[in-house]
Structures are given as C-alpha cells and as structure tokens.
XYZ file of C-alpha atoms in Angstrom:
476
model
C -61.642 -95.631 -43.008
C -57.933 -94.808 -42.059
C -57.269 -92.660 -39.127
C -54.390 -92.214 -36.514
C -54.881 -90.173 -32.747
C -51.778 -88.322 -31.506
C -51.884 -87.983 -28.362
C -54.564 -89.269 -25.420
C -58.334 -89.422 -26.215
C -58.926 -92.848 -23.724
C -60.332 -90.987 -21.128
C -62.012 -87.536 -23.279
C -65.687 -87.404 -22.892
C -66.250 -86.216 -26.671
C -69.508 -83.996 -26.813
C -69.830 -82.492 -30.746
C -68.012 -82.220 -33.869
C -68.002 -78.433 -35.056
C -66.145 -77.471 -38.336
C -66.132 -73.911 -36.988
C -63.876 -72.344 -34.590
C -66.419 -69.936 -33.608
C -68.892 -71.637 -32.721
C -66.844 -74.483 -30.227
C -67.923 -74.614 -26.688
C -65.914 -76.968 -24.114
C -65.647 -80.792 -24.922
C -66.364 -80.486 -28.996
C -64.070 -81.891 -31.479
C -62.748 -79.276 -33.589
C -62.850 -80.651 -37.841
C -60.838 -78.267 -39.057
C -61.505 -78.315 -42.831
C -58.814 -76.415 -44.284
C -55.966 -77.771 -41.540
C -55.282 -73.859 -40.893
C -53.374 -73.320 -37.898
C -55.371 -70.098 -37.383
C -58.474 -71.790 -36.784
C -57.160 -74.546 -34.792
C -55.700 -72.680 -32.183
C -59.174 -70.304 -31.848
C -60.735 -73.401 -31.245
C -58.408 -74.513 -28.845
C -58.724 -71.376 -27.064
C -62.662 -71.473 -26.706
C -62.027 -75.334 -25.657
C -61.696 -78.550 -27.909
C -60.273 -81.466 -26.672
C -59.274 -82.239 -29.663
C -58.357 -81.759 -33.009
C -59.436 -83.261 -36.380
C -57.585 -83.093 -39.486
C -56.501 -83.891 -43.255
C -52.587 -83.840 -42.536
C -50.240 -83.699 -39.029
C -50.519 -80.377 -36.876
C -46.695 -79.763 -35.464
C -46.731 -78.751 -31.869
C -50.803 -79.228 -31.579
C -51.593 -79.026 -27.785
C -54.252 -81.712 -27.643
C -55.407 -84.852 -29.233
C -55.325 -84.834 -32.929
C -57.532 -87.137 -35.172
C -55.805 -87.227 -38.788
C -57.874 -88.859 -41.846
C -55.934 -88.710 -44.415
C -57.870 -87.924 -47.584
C -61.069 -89.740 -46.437
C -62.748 -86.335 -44.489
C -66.145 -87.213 -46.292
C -66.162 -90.664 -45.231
C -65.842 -89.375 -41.753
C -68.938 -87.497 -42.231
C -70.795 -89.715 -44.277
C -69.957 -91.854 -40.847
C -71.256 -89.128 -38.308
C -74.894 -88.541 -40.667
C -75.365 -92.292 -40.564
C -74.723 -92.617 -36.691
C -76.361 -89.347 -36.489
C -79.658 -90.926 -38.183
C -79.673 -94.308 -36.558
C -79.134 -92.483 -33.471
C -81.707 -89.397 -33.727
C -82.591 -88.918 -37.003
C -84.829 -92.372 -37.845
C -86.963 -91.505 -34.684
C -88.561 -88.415 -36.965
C -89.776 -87.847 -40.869
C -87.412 -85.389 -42.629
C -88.936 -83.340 -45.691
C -86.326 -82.033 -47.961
C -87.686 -79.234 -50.185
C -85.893 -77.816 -53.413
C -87.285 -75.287 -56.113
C -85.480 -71.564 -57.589
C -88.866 -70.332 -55.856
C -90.991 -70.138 -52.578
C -88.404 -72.974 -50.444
C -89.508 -70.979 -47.456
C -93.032 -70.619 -47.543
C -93.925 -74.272 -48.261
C -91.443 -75.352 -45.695
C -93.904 -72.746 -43.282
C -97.286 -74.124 -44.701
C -96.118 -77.957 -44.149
C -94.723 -76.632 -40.628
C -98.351 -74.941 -40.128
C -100.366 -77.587 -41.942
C -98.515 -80.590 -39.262
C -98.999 -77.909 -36.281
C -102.828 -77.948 -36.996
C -102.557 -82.230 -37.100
C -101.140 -82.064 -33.568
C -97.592 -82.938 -34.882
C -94.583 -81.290 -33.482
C -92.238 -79.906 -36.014
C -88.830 -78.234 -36.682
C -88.725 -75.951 -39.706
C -85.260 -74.797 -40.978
C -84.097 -72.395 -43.452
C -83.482 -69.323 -44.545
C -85.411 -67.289 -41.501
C -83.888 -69.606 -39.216
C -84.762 -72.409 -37.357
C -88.079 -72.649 -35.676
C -89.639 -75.523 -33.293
C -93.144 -75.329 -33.180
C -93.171 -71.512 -34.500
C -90.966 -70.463 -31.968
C -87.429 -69.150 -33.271
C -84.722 -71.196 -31.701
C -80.832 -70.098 -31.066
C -78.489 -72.769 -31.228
C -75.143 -70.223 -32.361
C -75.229 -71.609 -36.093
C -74.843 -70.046 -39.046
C -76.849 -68.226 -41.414
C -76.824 -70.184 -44.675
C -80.279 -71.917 -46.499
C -79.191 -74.981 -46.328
C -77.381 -75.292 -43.097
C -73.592 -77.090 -43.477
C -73.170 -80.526 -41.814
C -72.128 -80.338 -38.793
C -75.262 -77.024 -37.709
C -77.693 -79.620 -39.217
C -76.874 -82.603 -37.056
C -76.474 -80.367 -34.101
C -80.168 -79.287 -34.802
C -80.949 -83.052 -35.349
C -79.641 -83.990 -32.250
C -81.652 -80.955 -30.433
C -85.044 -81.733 -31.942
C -84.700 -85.732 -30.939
C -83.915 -84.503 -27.385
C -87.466 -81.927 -27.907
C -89.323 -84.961 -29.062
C -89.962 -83.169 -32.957
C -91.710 -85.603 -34.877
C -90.922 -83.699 -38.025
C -88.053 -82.170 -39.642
C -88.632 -79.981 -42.710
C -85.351 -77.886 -44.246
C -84.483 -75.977 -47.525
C -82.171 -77.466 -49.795
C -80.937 -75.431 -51.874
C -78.731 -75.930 -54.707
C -75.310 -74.997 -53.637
C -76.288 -77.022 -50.394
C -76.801 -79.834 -52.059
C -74.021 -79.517 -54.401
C -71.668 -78.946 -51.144
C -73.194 -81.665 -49.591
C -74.195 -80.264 -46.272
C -76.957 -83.247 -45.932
C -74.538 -85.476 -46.878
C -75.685 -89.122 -46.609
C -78.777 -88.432 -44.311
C -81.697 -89.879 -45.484
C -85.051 -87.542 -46.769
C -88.628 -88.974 -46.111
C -89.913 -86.400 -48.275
C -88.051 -84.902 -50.784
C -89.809 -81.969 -52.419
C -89.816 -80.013 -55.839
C -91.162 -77.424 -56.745
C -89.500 -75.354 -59.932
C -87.019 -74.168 -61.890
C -86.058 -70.413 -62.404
C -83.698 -67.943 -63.567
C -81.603 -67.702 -60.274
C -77.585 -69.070 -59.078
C -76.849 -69.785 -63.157
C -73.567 -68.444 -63.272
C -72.842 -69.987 -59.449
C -73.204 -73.561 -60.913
C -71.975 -72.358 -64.780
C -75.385 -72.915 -66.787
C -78.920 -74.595 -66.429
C -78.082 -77.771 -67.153
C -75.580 -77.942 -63.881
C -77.889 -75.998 -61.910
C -80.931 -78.508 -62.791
C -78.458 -81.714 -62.094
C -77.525 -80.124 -58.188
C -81.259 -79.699 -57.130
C -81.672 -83.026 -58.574
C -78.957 -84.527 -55.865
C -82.013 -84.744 -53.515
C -83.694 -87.432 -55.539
C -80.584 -89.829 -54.403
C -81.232 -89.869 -50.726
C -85.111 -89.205 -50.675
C -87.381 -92.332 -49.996
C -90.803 -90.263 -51.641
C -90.982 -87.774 -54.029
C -93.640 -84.899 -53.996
C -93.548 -83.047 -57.593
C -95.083 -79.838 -59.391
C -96.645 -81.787 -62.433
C -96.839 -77.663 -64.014
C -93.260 -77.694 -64.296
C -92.077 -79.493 -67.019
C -88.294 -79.842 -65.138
C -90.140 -81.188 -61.839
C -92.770 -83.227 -63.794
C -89.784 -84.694 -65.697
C -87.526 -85.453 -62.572
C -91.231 -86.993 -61.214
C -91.211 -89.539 -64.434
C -87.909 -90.572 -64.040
C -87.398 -91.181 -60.491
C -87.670 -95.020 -59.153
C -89.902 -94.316 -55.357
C -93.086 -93.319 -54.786
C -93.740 -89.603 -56.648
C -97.178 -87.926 -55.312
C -97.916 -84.776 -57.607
C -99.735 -81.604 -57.235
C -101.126 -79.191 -59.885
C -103.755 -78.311 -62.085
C -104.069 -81.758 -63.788
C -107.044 -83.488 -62.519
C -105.054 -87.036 -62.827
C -102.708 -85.440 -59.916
C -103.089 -86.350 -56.205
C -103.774 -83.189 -55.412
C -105.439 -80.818 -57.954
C -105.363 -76.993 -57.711
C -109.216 -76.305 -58.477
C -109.643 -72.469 -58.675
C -108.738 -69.049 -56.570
C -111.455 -66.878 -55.096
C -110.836 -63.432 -53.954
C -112.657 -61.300 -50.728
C -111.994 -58.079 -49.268
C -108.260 -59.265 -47.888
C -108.411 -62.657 -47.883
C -107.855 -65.762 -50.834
C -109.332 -68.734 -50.503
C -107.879 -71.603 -52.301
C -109.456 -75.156 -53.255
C -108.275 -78.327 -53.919
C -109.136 -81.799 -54.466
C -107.428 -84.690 -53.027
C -108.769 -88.284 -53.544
C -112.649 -87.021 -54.736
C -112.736 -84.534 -51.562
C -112.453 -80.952 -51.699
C -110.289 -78.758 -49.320
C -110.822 -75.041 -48.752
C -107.567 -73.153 -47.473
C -107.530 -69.406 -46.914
C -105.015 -66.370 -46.585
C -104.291 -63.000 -46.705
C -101.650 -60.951 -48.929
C -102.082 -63.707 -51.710
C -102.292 -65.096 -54.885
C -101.782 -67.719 -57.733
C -98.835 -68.741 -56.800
C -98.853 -69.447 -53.137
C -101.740 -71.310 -54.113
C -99.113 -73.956 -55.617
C -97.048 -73.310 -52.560
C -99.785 -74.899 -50.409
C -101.028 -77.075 -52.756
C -97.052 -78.785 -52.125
C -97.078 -78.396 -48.879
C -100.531 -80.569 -48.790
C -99.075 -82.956 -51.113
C -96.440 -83.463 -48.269
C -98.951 -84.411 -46.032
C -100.484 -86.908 -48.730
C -97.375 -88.438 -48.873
C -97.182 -89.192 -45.693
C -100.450 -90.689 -45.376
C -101.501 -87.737 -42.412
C -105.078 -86.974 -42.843
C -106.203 -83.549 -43.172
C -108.243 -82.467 -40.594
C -109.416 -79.336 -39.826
C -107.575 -77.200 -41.645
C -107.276 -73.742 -41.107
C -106.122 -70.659 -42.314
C -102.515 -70.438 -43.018
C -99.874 -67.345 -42.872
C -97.050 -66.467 -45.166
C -93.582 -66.296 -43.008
C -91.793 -63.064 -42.211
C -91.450 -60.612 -45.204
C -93.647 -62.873 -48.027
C -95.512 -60.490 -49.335
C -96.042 -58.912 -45.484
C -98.283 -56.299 -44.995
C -96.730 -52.957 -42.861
C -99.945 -51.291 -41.305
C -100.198 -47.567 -41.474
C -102.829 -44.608 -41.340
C -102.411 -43.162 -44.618
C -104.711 -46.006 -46.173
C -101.684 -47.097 -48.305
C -100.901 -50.826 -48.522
C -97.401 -51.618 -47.998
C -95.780 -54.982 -49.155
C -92.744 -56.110 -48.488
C -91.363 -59.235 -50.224
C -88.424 -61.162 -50.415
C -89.110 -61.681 -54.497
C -85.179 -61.509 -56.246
C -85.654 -63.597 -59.319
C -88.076 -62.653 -62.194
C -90.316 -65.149 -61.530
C -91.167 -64.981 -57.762
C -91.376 -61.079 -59.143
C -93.804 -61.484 -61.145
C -95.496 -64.202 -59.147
C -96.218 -61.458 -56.249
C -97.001 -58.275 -58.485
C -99.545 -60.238 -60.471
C -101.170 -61.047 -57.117
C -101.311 -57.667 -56.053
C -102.541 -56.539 -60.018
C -105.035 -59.225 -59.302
C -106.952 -57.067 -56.666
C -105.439 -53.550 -57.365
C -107.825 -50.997 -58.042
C -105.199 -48.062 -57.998
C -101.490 -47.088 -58.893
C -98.737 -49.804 -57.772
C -95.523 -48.681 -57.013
C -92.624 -51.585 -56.804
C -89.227 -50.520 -55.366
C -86.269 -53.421 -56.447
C -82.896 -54.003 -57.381
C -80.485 -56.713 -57.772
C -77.087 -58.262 -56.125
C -73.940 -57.410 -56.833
C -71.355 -60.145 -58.175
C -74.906 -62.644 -58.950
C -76.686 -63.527 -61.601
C -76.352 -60.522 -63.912
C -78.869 -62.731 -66.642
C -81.582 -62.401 -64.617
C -81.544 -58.458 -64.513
C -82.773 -57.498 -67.728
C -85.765 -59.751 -66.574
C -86.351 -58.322 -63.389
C -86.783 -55.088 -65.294
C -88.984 -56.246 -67.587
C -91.448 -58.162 -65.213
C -91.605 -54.899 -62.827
C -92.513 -52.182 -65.537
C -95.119 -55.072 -67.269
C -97.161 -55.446 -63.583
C -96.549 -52.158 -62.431
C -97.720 -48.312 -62.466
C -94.134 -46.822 -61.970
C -90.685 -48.994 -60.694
C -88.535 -47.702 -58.470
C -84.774 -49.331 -59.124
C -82.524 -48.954 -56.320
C -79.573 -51.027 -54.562
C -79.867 -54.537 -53.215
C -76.503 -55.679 -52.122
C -74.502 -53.861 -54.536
C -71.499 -56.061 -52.900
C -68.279 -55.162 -54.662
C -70.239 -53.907 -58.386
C -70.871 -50.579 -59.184
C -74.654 -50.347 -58.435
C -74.833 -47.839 -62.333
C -73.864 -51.257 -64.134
C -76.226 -53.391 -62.322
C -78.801 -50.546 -63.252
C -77.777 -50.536 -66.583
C -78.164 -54.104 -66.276
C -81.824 -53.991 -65.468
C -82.638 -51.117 -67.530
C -81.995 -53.536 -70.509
C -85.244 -55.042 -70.246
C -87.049 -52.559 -68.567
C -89.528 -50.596 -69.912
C -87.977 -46.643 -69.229
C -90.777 -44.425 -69.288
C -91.781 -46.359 -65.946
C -89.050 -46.325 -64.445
C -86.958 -43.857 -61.816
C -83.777 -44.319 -60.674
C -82.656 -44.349 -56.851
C -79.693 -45.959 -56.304
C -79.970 -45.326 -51.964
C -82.325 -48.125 -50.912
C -83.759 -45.606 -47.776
C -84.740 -42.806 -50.007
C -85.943 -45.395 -52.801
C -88.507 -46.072 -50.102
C -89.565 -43.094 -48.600
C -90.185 -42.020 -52.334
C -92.345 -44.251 -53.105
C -94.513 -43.765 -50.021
C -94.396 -40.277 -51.004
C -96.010 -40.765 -54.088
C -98.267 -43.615 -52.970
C -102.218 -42.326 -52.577
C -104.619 -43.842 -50.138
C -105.655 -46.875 -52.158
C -102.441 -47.429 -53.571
C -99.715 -50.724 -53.351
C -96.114 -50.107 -52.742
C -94.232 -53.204 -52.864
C -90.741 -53.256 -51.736
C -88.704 -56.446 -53.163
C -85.495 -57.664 -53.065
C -84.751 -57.912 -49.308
C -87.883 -59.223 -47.440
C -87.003 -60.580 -43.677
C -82.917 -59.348 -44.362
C -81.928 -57.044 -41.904
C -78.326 -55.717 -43.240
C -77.072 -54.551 -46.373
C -73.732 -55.532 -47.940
C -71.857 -52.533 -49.625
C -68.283 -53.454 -50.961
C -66.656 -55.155 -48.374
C -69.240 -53.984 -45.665
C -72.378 -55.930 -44.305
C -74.473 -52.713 -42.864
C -77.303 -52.969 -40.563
C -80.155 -52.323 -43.331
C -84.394 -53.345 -42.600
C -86.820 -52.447 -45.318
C -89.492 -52.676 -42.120
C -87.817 -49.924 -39.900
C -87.126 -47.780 -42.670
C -91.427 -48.197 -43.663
C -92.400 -47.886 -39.918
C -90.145 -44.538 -39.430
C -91.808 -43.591 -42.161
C -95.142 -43.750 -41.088
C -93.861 -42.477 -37.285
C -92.861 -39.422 -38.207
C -96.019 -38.175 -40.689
C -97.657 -38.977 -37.539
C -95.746 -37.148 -35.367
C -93.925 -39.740 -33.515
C -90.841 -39.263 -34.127
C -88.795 -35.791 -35.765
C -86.572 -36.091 -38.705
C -83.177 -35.796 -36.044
C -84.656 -39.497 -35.382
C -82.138 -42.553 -37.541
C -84.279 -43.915 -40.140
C -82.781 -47.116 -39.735
C-alpha cells in the first residue's frame, strides 16, 4: 500500500481512526473520506493529531497521511489488525434477511445470556452488552459503518464479550462497512419486498445480502425460503438449516396458543425443545427457530432454556385500563405486515384496528401491498404518515390505496390523531396495532427530523381518559 506523512507523527501516540468529524475526541486520526476541508478542520478543532486523506491538504495544521487511491486497502488493513488484535478472541454472527434482523439478533443475544455467555448485540435499537444499552457516540445506521464497528470491537474485547452478533443489512454490506472482518456465523433468513429501488431491482438486492456468504466461515439458512435455501445449496462451508423440513437441523414442529403466551417446539438432533412468549406468532417462531440454529452451529448446548422477549416495539404491548390491547410494531414491508396481523387474527376474538403508512422517497412498489395485506387481516385500517420525507403524503396514499381494499379503509394523514382515533373506536376486547414506526422516536417531514413516539402519544392517551393529565398537556 502507498502512503506518504507530511509532517511529524514519530512521537504521536495514535488512539482511533474516526471517519467522522463529529464524533473525534483528542488523539484520533481523522479519515476524512471526501478530503473536504470543512470536515477536516472540525476535526481538528475537537482534536486529531492527524489527518488522513485521498489527495494533499494545503496549509493542513497537523500530520497528514495521504493514500492515494488505495483508502479501502487501508481499511481492509485496520479490520484485519482489528481482528487479529480483538476480534479472533470472540465469535461474530452476521445476520441478513428483508425481515425480523433485530429480533433474532435479540433471541441469539437472550438464548447465549441463558448459556452463561457474555454477548454484544448491535443493530438497529442500538448496541447492547449483556441487555444493557451502551453509548459509545456512534451513529444510528443498521449496519454500523467501519470505523463505529471496530470501535465497538475494540470495546467489547476490553469487556471480555465472548460474542458479537450485528445486522447486516443490505446497503451495509453493499457499502462495505464490515469490510474484510471475518463472520463465524453468517445468518439468513429471507427475502422481501423492501430497499428494491435503493439497489435498482431484486436481482441486485438478492446479490448484496449475499456479500455475507464471502467472509462467513458457517452458514445458518431458512430451508422455507427458496432464495435462502438456494444461497444454502450453493455455498462451499458448513450450512446448518432451520424450518419445517424434518431433514433440517432444526425443525419447526407446531405452535400452541394460551391465554397470552405461545409456546413454540422444535426438534434438534431427535430432542424436542419447548420455547415460550408473549405477543406472538408464526413467524417469530422462525425467528427463534434461527436464532437456535445459531447456537447449533456453534456446537453450544441448549440448556435450560427459557422464555424469551421480543425487543423494544416488536409487536410490544402498551398496558392500559380500558381492556384494549395495544400493539405497537415496527412492521414496514408487506410481509413482516402480514406476519404480525395474522398473529394477532390468530387469537383475536374482536374488531382489529391497524394504523400504517409508508416512507417517503422508498420503495413506492411495496405500497399497494401494504394496503392490501392490512385491509385482508384487518377489521378497519387506518392509513396515515410514516416519514412522508420530501413526498406529498396524498401520493403515497394514493399509492397504498391501489391495493387496498377501500371500504376498510380511513384516511388520516397526521400520525397523532391517526392514533388517538383508533383508540377511540377500539372496544374493550379489541387490537389496535400501530405499524410503521415501532422503537423510532422522531418523525422526518420534508427536510425536518421531528421528535415523534408512537408510545407517548398511546400512554397520553390513556393518561388523560384517566384523568392524569388535561388536554393543555403535549401529546408528544
């Protein structure tokens, strides 16, 4: 790799490379990316010692690394130091799918926590160390870019994790934010109408989830899906497979329901394995029959296994007097839709009520669908905004009114009233399911990200029929 240093770096105690200005403390390298002098001097400002670029920064007022045209060897350099250094001393479990990234990546985290394992999950809530949220200032993004992840890596080697499980999504992999670093476990679970026009058409969309297969040492695989079942038969390492085959390593059995809870079996290796939960259905049942399939791979034995929990708005229940049950769900493709209303129509035994709409400037395929699935599973559909972004929220409605079923449907384009309507006309005994959103807590309107939380706007709600709070009060 060619390089050249301007300046003096003999005697700089380097500690990080960060590829964001905003996020530099005093001693990182600054990699500035897009060799903007902007940037560069912020991060000069909140202290790097030096500076990293493509091309020469005139009148740069410490050290500058330039790599000319070789940027992703550098960082193909820094994962591979990064693993041999931190990385190798833990298992890393990659996991890819349109649907439910987040909640296997939780049941694996829960499933190692019950084994006595510690474990890092990351992803789209975050990044948690043995259930407990950690801040490291990184950003927000599924799959986290380079230089957050092997900050994290680095963190969890100095915590003693044992395991590191992350979301990879497509565009994640496609950007290469893992890079070189080596995957244990790399997971997959489906394919779904979701990011098409991002990665222009199924076929590219398929081929950047498939990027994981490359650095992976095992393969776990959803033999139901022909797309996963086919990446399974192709691949040249060790594939363990889960669904309702019976030739599978781990075989969905059956689903029974109780008053609140699910209880799930499976058979692994002659033995059967009883798993319960709350809020759940079909579908999470594949969830955790992956994240089980994980542990298989691994060759950890399953040992007293508990019940697990879905993470932070999956299909979360918001407690109230009325005696209505209030879901709120992070469901924005047709499929994980219709995955968590034909749970709830599964043990309905009144009206539901779903309350949805779709992004702005994404996807606009997948609308017509998400209007169809809702007015199929449900009593009445509510379609409001998501994050309209910079469309006019009528055409995305018109959008989804092209495969909805209209004499179901109301219109609401505010996402607060949307809500409180359908509590309104929700009866003791009834489901309200709000979609779309789940954990988010801001909205993005044109050029403006809005503090927004499906939860607060439920829970005021419920505060002031009972009294606890007066209609002066912010509904969030």
């Amino acid at each position: 790799m060619q390089y050249q240093i301007i300046g003096n770096l003999a005697c700089v105690k380097i500690n990080r490379c960060i590829d964001h200005s905003k996020q530099i403390k005093e001693g990182d390298v600054f990699v500035s990316q897009t060799n903007d002098r902007t940037y560069i001097e912020e991060a000069i400002q909140r202290g790097a010692i030096a500076v990293l670029t493509e091309v020469y920064i005139h009148d740069c007022s410490v050290p500058q690394i330039i790599i000319p045209i070789e940027m992703n060897c550098f960082i193909q350099r820094i994962s591979t130091i990064s693993y041999e250094l931190y990385g190798k001393k833990m298992k890393t479990i990659g996991i890819t799918g349109t649907n439910g990234k987040t909640t296997v990546a939780s049941f694996i985290g829960q499933l190692l926590m019950q084994q006595s394992k510690s474990v890092c999950v990351i992803g789209t809530l975050g990044v948690f160390v043995n259930g407990q949220k950690i801040e490291l200032c990184l950003r927000s993004n599924t799959t986290l870019p380079f230089y957050d992840f092997i900050q994290v890596v680095k963190y969890c080697y100095e915590q003693n994790v044992e395991f590191i499980i992350l979301e990879a999504s497509s565009q994640g992999l496609l950007d290469q934010r893992l890079s070189n670093y080596p995957i244990d476990v790399g997971v997959f679970l489906n394919i779904g109408k979701d990011h098409i026009e991002f990665h222009g058409g199924m076929v590219p969309y398929k081929k950047s989830k498939e990027l994981l297969v490359l650095q992976s040492k095992k393969l776990v695989v959803n033999d139901d899906d022909s797309w996963c079942k086919s990446v399974g038969n192709r691949a040249h390492i060790p594939v363990t497979r889960f669904g309702e085959n019976k030739k599978n390593e781990v075989v969905y059995q059956n689903i029974d329901y109780t008053n609140e809870n699910v209880k799930y079996r499976f058979r692994i290796s002659n033995e059967e394995l009883q798993v319960e939960m709350t809020n759940s259905g079909y579908y999470n049942g594949m969830n955790l029959a992956a994240a089980i399939a994980v542990l298989v791979a691994l060759r950890i034995p399953l040992r007293e296994i508990r019940t697990v929990k879905l993470p932070k708005g999956r299909l979360e229940r918001i407690n109230n007097k009325e005696g209505i049950e209030v879901l709120v769900d992070y469901a924005h493709t047709p499929d994980a839709l219709e995955a968590s209303l034909s749970a709830i129509s599964a043990y309905a035994k009144q009206n539901v009520f779903v309350v949805f709409g779709c992004g702005g400037n994404r996807d606009k395929q997948k609308r017509k669908w998400m209007g169809e699935v809702a007015t199929k599973f449900s009593t009445k559909a509510i379609i409001t905004n998501d994050n309209p972004r910079n469309e006019h929220p009528d055409d995305i409605i018109n959008d989804i009114m092209c495969g909805a079923d209209k004499g179901k449907v109301i219109i609401q384009k505010d996402r607060k009233q949307a809500i409180i309507l359908a509590l309104s006309i929700a009866k003791k005994g009834d489901i309200v399911l709000i979609a779309g959103k789940g954990h988010e807590q801001e909205q993005i309107i044109e050029d403006s990200v809005v503090p927004f939380s499906d939860h607060e706007v439920i829970r005021n709600y419920f505060e002031e029929l009972d009294g606890l709070m007066t209609k002066k009060d912010p509904v969030a």
